[in-house]
Amino acid sequence: MFGIPGNPPITLTPSAEAQIVRLMAKGAQGLRIGLKKGGCAGMEYTMEFASEVSPHDAVVEQNGARVMIAPMAQMFLFGTEIDYESGLIESGFKFKNPNVVDACGCGESIKFDAR
């Protein structure tokens, strides 16, 4: 895993923790996050219920919430804060990723520096 020893690769806000714990109560071992090619900016976050931890996942556990980071996404997500926002029109996880250099207008896809 990419990171600084003693520091988690990602952090979760209390709102994100609570939502992940609610999802885990339905039988998931945690939430796996990753990246895939797509969208107008080039990359998109992926999220799925995880029934098991894969051997190469980076695992972050915070106050009962468990997030698994897919191997190919680890270097792109280092330093990211994950929040959960709930509103009248839209609810969902929000990523505050310091590694993102550009995003599309709707915020669904992101771009990383190619260096």
PDB file of N, CA and C in Angstrom, residues 5-46:
ATOM      1  N   PRO A   5       3.693   5.213   7.031  1.00  0.00           N
ATOM      2  CA  PRO A   5       3.445   4.297   8.147  1.00  0.00           C
ATOM      3  C   PRO A   5       2.768   5.015   9.313  1.00  0.00           C
ATOM      4  N   GLY A   6       1.715   4.397   9.836  1.00  0.00           N
ATOM      5  CA  GLY A   6       0.985   4.974  10.952  1.00  0.00           C
ATOM      6  C   GLY A   6      -0.173   5.867  10.546  1.00  0.00           C
ATOM      7  N   ASN A   7      -0.263   6.248   9.269  1.00  0.00           N
ATOM      8  CA  ASN A   7      -1.362   7.067   8.771  1.00  0.00           C
ATOM      9  C   ASN A   7      -2.219   6.246   7.829  1.00  0.00           C
ATOM     10  N   PRO A   8      -3.539   6.304   7.986  1.00  0.00           N
ATOM     11  CA  PRO A   8      -4.394   5.551   7.060  1.00  0.00           C
ATOM     12  C   PRO A   8      -4.332   6.179   5.664  1.00  0.00           C
ATOM     13  N   PRO A   9      -4.465   5.365   4.619  1.00  0.00           N
ATOM     14  CA  PRO A   9      -4.407   5.903   3.253  1.00  0.00           C
ATOM     15  C   PRO A   9      -5.594   6.800   2.929  1.00  0.00           C
ATOM     16  N   ILE A  10      -6.735   6.542   3.562  1.00  0.00           N
ATOM     17  CA  ILE A  10      -7.932   7.382   3.398  1.00  0.00           C
ATOM     18  C   ILE A  10      -8.508   7.636   4.776  1.00  0.00           C
ATOM     19  N   THR A  11      -9.367   8.650   4.877  1.00  0.00           N
ATOM     20  CA  THR A  11     -10.097   8.889   6.118  1.00  0.00           C
ATOM     21  C   THR A  11     -11.584   8.976   5.799  1.00  0.00           C
ATOM     22  N   LEU A  12     -12.385   8.700   6.803  1.00  0.00           N
ATOM     23  CA  LEU A  12     -13.834   8.738   6.670  1.00  0.00           C
ATOM     24  C   LEU A  12     -14.389   9.775   7.632  1.00  0.00           C
ATOM     25  N   THR A  13     -15.359  10.546   7.170  1.00  0.00           N
ATOM     26  CA  THR A  13     -16.057  11.457   8.069  1.00  0.00           C
ATOM     27  C   THR A  13     -17.027  10.631   8.916  1.00  0.00           C
ATOM     28  N   PRO A  14     -17.501  11.173  10.027  1.00  0.00           N
ATOM     29  CA  PRO A  14     -18.491  10.430  10.826  1.00  0.00           C
ATOM     30  C   PRO A  14     -19.732  10.042  10.025  1.00  0.00           C
ATOM     31  N   SER A  15     -20.162  10.884   9.105  1.00  0.00           N
ATOM     32  CA  SER A  15     -21.317  10.574   8.266  1.00  0.00           C
ATOM     33  C   SER A  15     -21.039   9.375   7.365  1.00  0.00           C
ATOM     34  N   ALA A  16     -19.848   9.319   6.780  1.00  0.00           N
ATOM     35  CA  ALA A  16     -19.470   8.181   5.931  1.00  0.00           C
ATOM     36  C   ALA A  16     -19.351   6.910   6.763  1.00  0.00           C
ATOM     37  N   GLU A  17     -18.751   7.029   7.937  1.00  0.00           N
ATOM     38  CA  GLU A  17     -18.646   5.868   8.829  1.00  0.00           C
ATOM     39  C   GLU A  17     -20.026   5.281   9.105  1.00  0.00           C
ATOM     40  N   ALA A  18     -20.959   6.144   9.480  1.00  0.00           N
ATOM     41  CA  ALA A  18     -22.311   5.683   9.827  1.00  0.00           C
ATOM     42  C   ALA A  18     -22.986   4.994   8.650  1.00  0.00           C
ATOM     43  N   GLN A  19     -22.839   5.538   7.450  1.00  0.00           N
ATOM     44  CA  GLN A  19     -23.467   4.931   6.278  1.00  0.00           C
ATOM     45  C   GLN A  19     -22.825   3.587   5.948  1.00  0.00           C
ATOM     46  N   ILE A  20     -21.532   3.481   6.061  1.00  0.00           N
ATOM     47  CA  ILE A  20     -20.853   2.217   5.778  1.00  0.00           C
ATOM     48  C   ILE A  20     -21.256   1.163   6.803  1.00  0.00           C
ATOM     49  N   VAL A  21     -21.354   1.547   8.076  1.00  0.00           N
ATOM     50  CA  VAL A  21     -21.800   0.613   9.112  1.00  0.00           C
ATOM     51  C   VAL A  21     -23.221   0.131   8.803  1.00  0.00           C
ATOM     52  N   ARG A  22     -24.105   1.031   8.347  1.00  0.00           N
ATOM     53  CA  ARG A  22     -25.472   0.627   7.973  1.00  0.00           C
ATOM     54  C   ARG A  22     -25.437  -0.383   6.819  1.00  0.00           C
ATOM     55  N   LEU A  23     -24.573  -0.140   5.834  1.00  0.00           N
ATOM     56  CA  LEU A  23     -24.464  -1.070   4.710  1.00  0.00           C
ATOM     57  C   LEU A  23     -23.901  -2.421   5.158  1.00  0.00           C
ATOM     58  N   MET A  24     -22.942  -2.386   6.069  1.00  0.00           N
ATOM     59  CA  MET A  24     -22.349  -3.625   6.564  1.00  0.00           C
ATOM     60  C   MET A  24     -23.363  -4.442   7.359  1.00  0.00           C
ATOM     61  N   ALA A  25     -24.319  -3.787   7.993  1.00  0.00           N
ATOM     62  CA  ALA A  25     -25.345  -4.491   8.770  1.00  0.00           C
ATOM     63  C   ALA A  25     -26.223  -5.368   7.879  1.00  0.00           C
ATOM     64  N   LYS A  26     -26.202  -5.115   6.578  1.00  0.00           N
ATOM     65  CA  LYS A  26     -26.990  -5.910   5.627  1.00  0.00           C
ATOM     66  C   LYS A  26     -26.214  -7.127   5.139  1.00  0.00           C
ATOM     67  N   GLY A  27     -25.047  -7.409   5.736  1.00  0.00           N
ATOM     68  CA  GLY A  27     -24.306  -8.616   5.414  1.00  0.00           C
ATOM     69  C   GLY A  27     -23.001  -8.415   4.670  1.00  0.00           C
ATOM     70  N   ALA A  28     -22.650  -7.204   4.326  1.00  0.00           N
ATOM     71  CA  ALA A  28     -21.387  -6.963   3.615  1.00  0.00           C
ATOM     72  C   ALA A  28     -20.230  -6.932   4.604  1.00  0.00           C
ATOM     73  N   GLN A  29     -19.065  -7.349   4.147  1.00  0.00           N
ATOM     74  CA  GLN A  29     -17.850  -7.260   4.962  1.00  0.00           C
ATOM     75  C   GLN A  29     -17.289  -5.841   4.959  1.00  0.00           C
ATOM     76  N   GLY A  30     -17.751  -5.044   4.028  1.00  0.00           N
ATOM     77  CA  GLY A  30     -17.297  -3.662   3.928  1.00  0.00           C
ATOM     78  C   GLY A  30     -17.618  -3.111   2.558  1.00  0.00           C
ATOM     79  N   LEU A  31     -17.050  -1.978   2.276  1.00  0.00           N
ATOM     80  CA  LEU A  31     -17.257  -1.285   1.012  1.00  0.00           C
ATOM     81  C   LEU A  31     -15.930  -1.264   0.259  1.00  0.00           C
ATOM     82  N   ARG A  32     -15.900  -1.808  -0.953  1.00  0.00           N
ATOM     83  CA  ARG A  32     -14.681  -1.792  -1.763  1.00  0.00           C
ATOM     84  C   ARG A  32     -14.769  -0.612  -2.718  1.00  0.00           C
ATOM     85  N   ILE A  33     -13.711   0.197  -2.724  1.00  0.00           N
ATOM     86  CA  ILE A  33     -13.647   1.322  -3.644  1.00  0.00           C
ATOM     87  C   ILE A  33     -12.497   1.122  -4.608  1.00  0.00           C
ATOM     88  N   GLY A  34     -12.675   1.643  -5.806  1.00  0.00           N
ATOM     89  CA  GLY A  34     -11.650   1.519  -6.831  1.00  0.00           C
ATOM     90  C   GLY A  34     -11.828   2.602  -7.869  1.00  0.00           C
ATOM     91  N   LEU A  35     -11.153   2.428  -8.977  1.00  0.00           N
ATOM     92  CA  LEU A  35     -11.219   3.358 -10.108  1.00  0.00           C
ATOM     93  C   LEU A  35     -11.337   2.558 -11.390  1.00  0.00           C
ATOM     94  N   LYS A  36     -12.008   3.162 -12.377  1.00  0.00           N
ATOM     95  CA  LYS A  36     -12.061   2.564 -13.706  1.00  0.00           C
ATOM     96  C   LYS A  36     -11.963   3.684 -14.732  1.00  0.00           C
ATOM     97  N   LYS A  37     -11.551   3.321 -15.928  1.00  0.00           N
ATOM     98  CA  LYS A  37     -11.519   4.297 -17.010  1.00  0.00           C
ATOM     99  C   LYS A  37     -12.940   4.608 -17.434  1.00  0.00           C
ATOM    100  N   GLY A  38     -13.205   5.895 -17.672  1.00  0.00           N
ATOM    101  CA  GLY A  38     -14.533   6.266 -18.120  1.00  0.00           C
ATOM    102  C   GLY A  38     -14.825   7.722 -17.828  1.00  0.00           C
ATOM    103  N   GLY A  39     -15.942   8.184 -18.334  1.00  0.00           N
ATOM    104  CA  GLY A  39     -16.356   9.566 -18.121  1.00  0.00           C
ATOM    105  C   GLY A  39     -15.563  10.535 -18.968  1.00  0.00           C
ATOM    106  N   CYS A  40     -16.024  11.760 -18.995  1.00  0.00           N
ATOM    107  CA  CYS A  40     -15.389  12.751 -19.866  1.00  0.00           C
ATOM    108  C   CYS A  40     -14.023  13.210 -19.345  1.00  0.00           C
ATOM    109  N   ALA A  41     -13.733  13.032 -18.055  1.00  0.00           N
ATOM    110  CA  ALA A  41     -12.426  13.434 -17.530  1.00  0.00           C
ATOM    111  C   ALA A  41     -11.430  12.275 -17.519  1.00  0.00           C
ATOM    112  N   GLY A  42     -11.906  11.050 -17.747  1.00  0.00           N
ATOM    113  CA  GLY A  42     -10.982   9.933 -17.897  1.00  0.00           C
ATOM    114  C   GLY A  42     -11.088   8.801 -16.888  1.00  0.00           C
ATOM    115  N   MET A  43     -11.449   9.102 -15.646  1.00  0.00           N
ATOM    116  CA  MET A  43     -11.529   8.066 -14.614  1.00  0.00           C
ATOM    117  C   MET A  43     -12.803   8.268 -13.788  1.00  0.00           C
ATOM    118  N   GLU A  44     -13.311   7.161 -13.235  1.00  0.00           N
ATOM    119  CA  GLU A  44     -14.494   7.207 -12.376  1.00  0.00           C
ATOM    120  C   GLU A  44     -14.241   6.342 -11.146  1.00  0.00           C
ATOM    121  N   TYR A  45     -14.783   6.776 -10.017  1.00  0.00           N
ATOM    122  CA  TYR A  45     -14.721   5.955  -8.814  1.00  0.00           C
ATOM    123  C   TYR A  45     -15.690   4.790  -8.958  1.00  0.00           C
ATOM    124  N   THR A  46     -15.334   3.655  -8.377  1.00  0.00           N
ATOM    125  CA  THR A  46     -16.238   2.518  -8.303  1.00  0.00           C
ATOM    126  C   THR A  46     -16.455   2.181  -6.833  1.00  0.00           C
TER     127      THR A  46
END
